[in-house]
Amino acid sequence: MHHAPDDRDLLGVLLRAVPAWQEPVTHVEHLAARAGTTAPWPRWVPTELREALGRRGVQEPWLHQVQAADAGHNGRPTVIATGTASGKSLAFQLPVLSDLLTDDKACALYLSPTKALAADQLAALEELRLPGVRPAAYDGDTPLDERDWVRDHARFVLTNPDMLHWGVLPMHQRWARLLRRLRYVVIDECHSYRGVFGSHVAQVIRRLRRVAALYRSDPVFILASATVADPAEAASRLTGFDAREVVTISADSAPRAARRFVLWEPPLVRDEDTASTGDHQDGAPVRRSAPKEVARMLADLVAERVRTLAFVRSRRAAEQVALSARRRLERTDPDVADRVAAYRGGYLAEDRRLLEKALDSGDLLGVASTTALELGIDIAGLDATLIAGFPGTLASLWQQAGRAGRGGEDAAEALVVFVARDDPLDTYLVHHPAAVFGRPVEAAVTDPQNPYVLGPHLRCAAAEARLTDDDLALFGDPDHVRSVLADLVHAKLLRHRAQGWYHVLPHHPAIDVDLRGSGAGQVAIVEEATGRMLGTVDAAQAPSAVHPGAVHLHQGNSFVVDELDLEQGVALVHSENPDWITISRSLSSVTILGSPTLQRIRPGVRMFTAAVQVTEQVIAYQRQRHSGELMDLIPLEMPEHTLDTRAVIYTLDPELLLDNGITEDALPGALHAAEHAAIGLLPLFAGCDRWDIGGLSTNLHPDTGLPTVIVYDGQPGVAGFADRGAAVFRPWLEATREAITSCECRSGCPSCIQSPKCGNGNHPLFKDGAVTVLDLVLGTREEEEGASPW
């Protein structure tokens, strides 16, 4: 039986185990409760649907649900962008199910970024037991014999963009019944479509609109999103509709419980008086890890019978946090130790359902989860949410925070704790509350016009039906689309005739297009002794992740790589539990292609964007004991990997640097440190993860002839993050400078200038020099002397 902690100070529970001399709380924000506002059912909603929803506990809809449902019912492209657990599903279910009930031929398509979310929607639809609606999932798990039934009979098909791209559009003739009768297309959790993936999905949606038009249908698009900046513009980029046509519903009228949102910085692992025992990283102090801190918090809250959800960044961390919390409870409160579990992708659907049910009912008190529970899976609000590390965007942060808060405005105050990792961005956020609470969430960064994205989808569209001049505007600026088509014709991938552009190759090009942007395919990780496949890794990442000798972790078990065969796409491993980890070392170079686009200039400093080619080669790996002790460096011979992408670049004149105290010897470390910190802070402005971007710094770049810092999109197919960095260049570098100067370390640490993915082992780095470099770029020093800024 669950006892709500109505009279309990949940933050006080977490602080009990913290020594008096430590102060991990950097800020507490109180978010007020809000009353809900209902509205009458629209007259067009059939009685049987109202009654079915009533049986599920929905007596009257919220105002924003009715506003969105009316817009969709009236044929307007609509985006509903309201908070977590605000009932966005009902907003699109009302018009869709009403039409399916009143017209026995109407059909609808539902797209979600994950199979789990589609399965959750399907369960909710089946629970309504509406006659004739025939909802069905169509994804990679759908058995072959069921796929025929879905194509021939289902009226509400729930799928994902990958399956639409590979399994529906290339064989649209087999889907003629659905496409001819397609009344609605629902795009759920559309804020998750960003970067390369979002750009690909935007072109898949355009192909869907075009194929539907071939069957003389013009479906209404309804998009559901977390709170995002400019929802109409984001919906426009994703669907191709003019933003002025899109109806935006963003005023949330659902009730919300009060929440206390805490920013928490874990303490240093040891104090300065303790002898060095390996608790330093490359000579810098480190903080207690966010997952370890959250595991302790999860156990302490569960011991108080507080229903708690802990979000972590990886599947491995989810398992480790749950295990650590259970072990702590076995010592302190064994009665509830088995009421903590992990939840992540990769679980069987039936196991996932059992976990969701147990969490929803209160039988399960604590769950450590990846972002699998961030999206709209229907779990009632919880007492507390713990967030181990910034999840990549403010939109995701608020989605996760929104899981806390049971009931409405009269419910007990819920607790949200954001626990910072030892990372420049996380450290910046916990010391700058206005960056969390005082600014709008990011715009979703996508670039459907990127030729690396547009070209492959124009090939796909031509394979689905010849392209004509009338189609070009759907895919973007017609002149730009025409130039990309000309390149495809020149490469003999399309043929141009008077009637249009035709596909010429024997296979449909969809099989060549990876929506997720990994580009180079996958390498299977196989246990040689048993033949068991443990998982996969992107081929581009394989030389650094599964090189010979690498230690690979899988479900808490360690394996060592014996052989990597990139041609066959396999890495052979054996089970072993060594007393060390491995870190790859690499050499990188960046070639600037074409004519750079100069964005800003000041005396001695230039900033521009450009197309670049990145070449990277793993040359060695380092073995490091778990204590931090360096064992050895072992050379490797891995193939070079090249990446065509875009970068934001700035250069400085050597004389300017010398005049400000940066000598030739100090310059590499200063530029390197400035580059690392900038990569760490760009996610705050560009809606990306630091692993989505890369960088290079050099005191003499062959293409510029100057000291140069480069930050580039780190995936095949340009994500748009570098160009976004150029657009927000000054605030981005101001935040970078602030992150470095406010860090209490003496010479650099993981919270400011060290990077977990540095190919050079975080050497050389010069913290004070990085501040000088950023001062010169920003013009701070000249401003102090009376010169005008940009």
PDB file of N, CA and C in Angstrom, residues 267-312:
ATOM      1  N   PRO A 267      29.320  16.756  -4.365  1.00  0.00           N
ATOM      2  CA  PRO A 267      30.577  17.269  -3.791  1.00  0.00           C
ATOM      3  C   PRO A 267      31.790  16.622  -4.446  1.00  0.00           C
ATOM      4  N   LEU A 268      32.952  17.221  -4.228  1.00  0.00           N
ATOM      5  CA  LEU A 268      34.196  16.615  -4.675  1.00  0.00           C
ATOM      6  C   LEU A 268      34.388  15.270  -3.979  1.00  0.00           C
ATOM      7  N   VAL A 269      35.026  14.350  -4.687  1.00  0.00           N
ATOM      8  CA  VAL A 269      35.208  13.004  -4.148  1.00  0.00           C
ATOM      9  C   VAL A 269      35.986  13.042  -2.841  1.00  0.00           C
ATOM     10  N   ARG A 270      36.956  13.928  -2.741  1.00  0.00           N
ATOM     11  CA  ARG A 270      37.725  14.037  -1.493  1.00  0.00           C
ATOM     12  C   ARG A 270      38.069  15.506  -1.282  1.00  0.00           C
ATOM     13  N   ASP A 271      38.404  15.863  -0.057  1.00  0.00           N
ATOM     14  CA  ASP A 271      38.795  17.250   0.166  1.00  0.00           C
ATOM     15  C   ASP A 271      40.285  17.434  -0.109  1.00  0.00           C
ATOM     16  N   GLU A 272      40.700  18.662  -0.131  1.00  0.00           N
ATOM     17  CA  GLU A 272      42.055  18.992  -0.576  1.00  0.00           C
ATOM     18  C   GLU A 272      43.151  18.483   0.369  1.00  0.00           C
ATOM     19  N   ASP A 273      42.763  18.101   1.607  1.00  0.00           N
ATOM     20  CA  ASP A 273      43.779  17.681   2.565  1.00  0.00           C
ATOM     21  C   ASP A 273      44.125  16.202   2.457  1.00  0.00           C
ATOM     22  N   THR A 274      43.340  15.453   1.669  1.00  0.00           N
ATOM     23  CA  THR A 274      43.566  14.020   1.558  1.00  0.00           C
ATOM     24  C   THR A 274      44.650  13.743   0.536  1.00  0.00           C
ATOM     25  N   ALA A 275      45.508  12.798   0.817  1.00  0.00           N
ATOM     26  CA  ALA A 275      46.560  12.431  -0.130  1.00  0.00           C
ATOM     27  C   ALA A 275      45.931  11.892  -1.405  1.00  0.00           C
ATOM     28  N   SER A 276      46.574  12.110  -2.525  1.00  0.00           N
ATOM     29  CA  SER A 276      46.047  11.674  -3.810  1.00  0.00           C
ATOM     30  C   SER A 276      45.961  10.166  -3.875  1.00  0.00           C
ATOM     31  N   THR A 277      44.770   9.657  -4.189  1.00  0.00           N
ATOM     32  CA  THR A 277      44.554   8.210  -4.287  1.00  0.00           C
ATOM     33  C   THR A 277      43.925   7.840  -5.619  1.00  0.00           C
ATOM     34  N   GLY A 278      44.153   8.646  -6.610  1.00  0.00           N
ATOM     35  CA  GLY A 278      43.540   8.343  -7.905  1.00  0.00           C
ATOM     36  C   GLY A 278      42.192   8.986  -8.078  1.00  0.00           C
ATOM     37  N   ASP A 279      41.745   9.820  -7.106  1.00  0.00           N
ATOM     38  CA  ASP A 279      40.457  10.480  -7.212  1.00  0.00           C
ATOM     39  C   ASP A 279      40.535  11.740  -8.059  1.00  0.00           C
ATOM     40  N   HIS A 280      41.617  11.875  -8.796  1.00  0.00           N
ATOM     41  CA  HIS A 280      41.786  12.991  -9.715  1.00  0.00           C
ATOM     42  C   HIS A 280      41.800  12.443 -11.132  1.00  0.00           C
ATOM     43  N   GLN A 281      41.302  13.225 -12.047  1.00  0.00           N
ATOM     44  CA  GLN A 281      41.336  12.856 -13.457  1.00  0.00           C
ATOM     45  C   GLN A 281      42.338  13.764 -14.152  1.00  0.00           C
ATOM     46  N   ASP A 282      43.424  13.149 -14.653  1.00  0.00           N
ATOM     47  CA  ASP A 282      44.481  13.931 -15.282  1.00  0.00           C
ATOM     48  C   ASP A 282      44.935  15.070 -14.377  1.00  0.00           C
ATOM     49  N   GLY A 283      45.063  14.780 -13.092  1.00  0.00           N
ATOM     50  CA  GLY A 283      45.557  15.779 -12.155  1.00  0.00           C
ATOM     51  C   GLY A 283      44.510  16.746 -11.651  1.00  0.00           C
ATOM     52  N   ALA A 284      43.247  16.610 -12.077  1.00  0.00           N
ATOM     53  CA  ALA A 284      42.197  17.540 -11.663  1.00  0.00           C
ATOM     54  C   ALA A 284      41.247  16.860 -10.686  1.00  0.00           C
ATOM     55  N   PRO A 285      40.702  17.605  -9.729  1.00  0.00           N
ATOM     56  CA  PRO A 285      39.728  17.016  -8.801  1.00  0.00           C
ATOM     57  C   PRO A 285      38.455  16.632  -9.542  1.00  0.00           C
ATOM     58  N   VAL A 286      37.808  15.561  -9.082  1.00  0.00           N
ATOM     59  CA  VAL A 286      36.552  15.131  -9.703  1.00  0.00           C
ATOM     60  C   VAL A 286      35.461  15.081  -8.648  1.00  0.00           C
ATOM     61  N   ARG A 287      34.231  15.245  -9.101  1.00  0.00           N
ATOM     62  CA  ARG A 287      33.084  15.191  -8.210  1.00  0.00           C
ATOM     63  C   ARG A 287      32.483  13.788  -8.197  1.00  0.00           C
ATOM     64  N   ARG A 288      31.731  13.500  -7.143  1.00  0.00           N
ATOM     65  CA  ARG A 288      31.016  12.234  -7.097  1.00  0.00           C
ATOM     66  C   ARG A 288      30.115  12.137  -8.322  1.00  0.00           C
ATOM     67  N   SER A 289      30.058  10.977  -8.945  1.00  0.00           N
ATOM     68  CA  SER A 289      29.330  10.860 -10.203  1.00  0.00           C
ATOM     69  C   SER A 289      27.828  11.044  -9.971  1.00  0.00           C
ATOM     70  N   ALA A 290      27.166  11.629 -10.965  1.00  0.00           N
ATOM     71  CA  ALA A 290      25.723  11.859 -10.864  1.00  0.00           C
ATOM     72  C   ALA A 290      24.951  10.553 -10.686  1.00  0.00           C
ATOM     73  N   PRO A 291      25.273   9.466 -11.431  1.00  0.00           N
ATOM     74  CA  PRO A 291      24.537   8.214 -11.198  1.00  0.00           C
ATOM     75  C   PRO A 291      24.696   7.679  -9.776  1.00  0.00           C
ATOM     76  N   LYS A 292      25.897   7.769  -9.197  1.00  0.00           N
ATOM     77  CA  LYS A 292      26.082   7.293  -7.820  1.00  0.00           C
ATOM     78  C   LYS A 292      25.270   8.141  -6.843  1.00  0.00           C
ATOM     79  N   GLU A 293      25.277   9.437  -7.057  1.00  0.00           N
ATOM     80  CA  GLU A 293      24.508  10.334  -6.194  1.00  0.00           C
ATOM     81  C   GLU A 293      23.015  10.023  -6.299  1.00  0.00           C
ATOM     82  N   VAL A 294      22.546   9.799  -7.511  1.00  0.00           N
ATOM     83  CA  VAL A 294      21.124   9.528  -7.730  1.00  0.00           C
ATOM     84  C   VAL A 294      20.740   8.160  -7.162  1.00  0.00           C
ATOM     85  N   ALA A 295      21.633   7.166  -7.253  1.00  0.00           N
ATOM     86  CA  ALA A 295      21.335   5.852  -6.667  1.00  0.00           C
ATOM     87  C   ALA A 295      21.111   5.986  -5.161  1.00  0.00           C
ATOM     88  N   ARG A 296      21.959   6.780  -4.497  1.00  0.00           N
ATOM     89  CA  ARG A 296      21.784   7.002  -3.057  1.00  0.00           C
ATOM     90  C   ARG A 296      20.461   7.717  -2.779  1.00  0.00           C
ATOM     91  N   MET A 297      20.145   8.739  -3.574  1.00  0.00           N
ATOM     92  CA  MET A 297      18.892   9.468  -3.384  1.00  0.00           C
ATOM     93  C   MET A 297      17.672   8.555  -3.601  1.00  0.00           C
ATOM     94  N   LEU A 298      17.747   7.730  -4.649  1.00  0.00           N
ATOM     95  CA  LEU A 298      16.640   6.826  -4.966  1.00  0.00           C
ATOM     96  C   LEU A 298      16.377   5.893  -3.788  1.00  0.00           C
ATOM     97  N   ALA A 299      17.439   5.325  -3.223  1.00  0.00           N
ATOM     98  CA  ALA A 299      17.272   4.424  -2.081  1.00  0.00           C
ATOM     99  C   ALA A 299      16.671   5.160  -0.879  1.00  0.00           C
ATOM    100  N   ASP A 300      17.141   6.379  -0.600  1.00  0.00           N
ATOM    101  CA  ASP A 300      16.654   7.116   0.562  1.00  0.00           C
ATOM    102  C   ASP A 300      15.184   7.486   0.415  1.00  0.00           C
ATOM    103  N   LEU A 301      14.763   7.852  -0.793  1.00  0.00           N
ATOM    104  CA  LEU A 301      13.358   8.197  -1.001  1.00  0.00           C
ATOM    105  C   LEU A 301      12.466   6.957  -0.945  1.00  0.00           C
ATOM    106  N   VAL A 302      12.926   5.861  -1.544  1.00  0.00           N
ATOM    107  CA  VAL A 302      12.140   4.625  -1.499  1.00  0.00           C
ATOM    108  C   VAL A 302      11.988   4.143  -0.060  1.00  0.00           C
ATOM    109  N   ALA A 303      13.025   4.310   0.750  1.00  0.00           N
ATOM    110  CA  ALA A 303      12.937   3.922   2.155  1.00  0.00           C
ATOM    111  C   ALA A 303      11.840   4.695   2.886  1.00  0.00           C
ATOM    112  N   GLU A 304      11.515   5.896   2.382  1.00  0.00           N
ATOM    113  CA  GLU A 304      10.430   6.703   2.938  1.00  0.00           C
ATOM    114  C   GLU A 304       9.101   6.434   2.237  1.00  0.00           C
ATOM    115  N   ARG A 305       9.080   5.391   1.375  1.00  0.00           N
ATOM    116  CA  ARG A 305       7.873   5.002   0.612  1.00  0.00           C
ATOM    117  C   ARG A 305       7.440   6.117  -0.343  1.00  0.00           C
ATOM    118  N   VAL A 306       8.423   6.809  -0.910  1.00  0.00           N
ATOM    119  CA  VAL A 306       8.166   7.887  -1.879  1.00  0.00           C
ATOM    120  C   VAL A 306       8.303   7.314  -3.283  1.00  0.00           C
ATOM    121  N   ARG A 307       7.275   7.397  -4.067  1.00  0.00           N
ATOM    122  CA  ARG A 307       7.330   6.878  -5.448  1.00  0.00           C
ATOM    123  C   ARG A 307       8.232   7.781  -6.276  1.00  0.00           C
ATOM    124  N   THR A 308       9.310   7.200  -6.810  1.00  0.00           N
ATOM    125  CA  THR A 308      10.386   8.001  -7.399  1.00  0.00           C
ATOM    126  C   THR A 308      10.824   7.420  -8.727  1.00  0.00           C
ATOM    127  N   LEU A 309      11.058   8.310  -9.682  1.00  0.00           N
ATOM    128  CA  LEU A 309      11.592   7.926 -10.990  1.00  0.00           C
ATOM    129  C   LEU A 309      12.926   8.639 -11.178  1.00  0.00           C
ATOM    130  N   ALA A 310      13.974   7.872 -11.465  1.00  0.00           N
ATOM    131  CA  ALA A 310      15.308   8.438 -11.680  1.00  0.00           C
ATOM    132  C   ALA A 310      15.674   8.299 -13.148  1.00  0.00           C
ATOM    133  N   PHE A 311      15.953   9.415 -13.803  1.00  0.00           N
ATOM    134  CA  PHE A 311      16.365   9.399 -15.210  1.00  0.00           C
ATOM    135  C   PHE A 311      17.887   9.418 -15.293  1.00  0.00           C
ATOM    136  N   VAL A 312      18.445   8.510 -16.101  1.00  0.00           N
ATOM    137  CA  VAL A 312      19.891   8.457 -16.318  1.00  0.00           C
ATOM    138  C   VAL A 312      20.155   8.475 -17.819  1.00  0.00           C
TER     139      VAL A 312
END
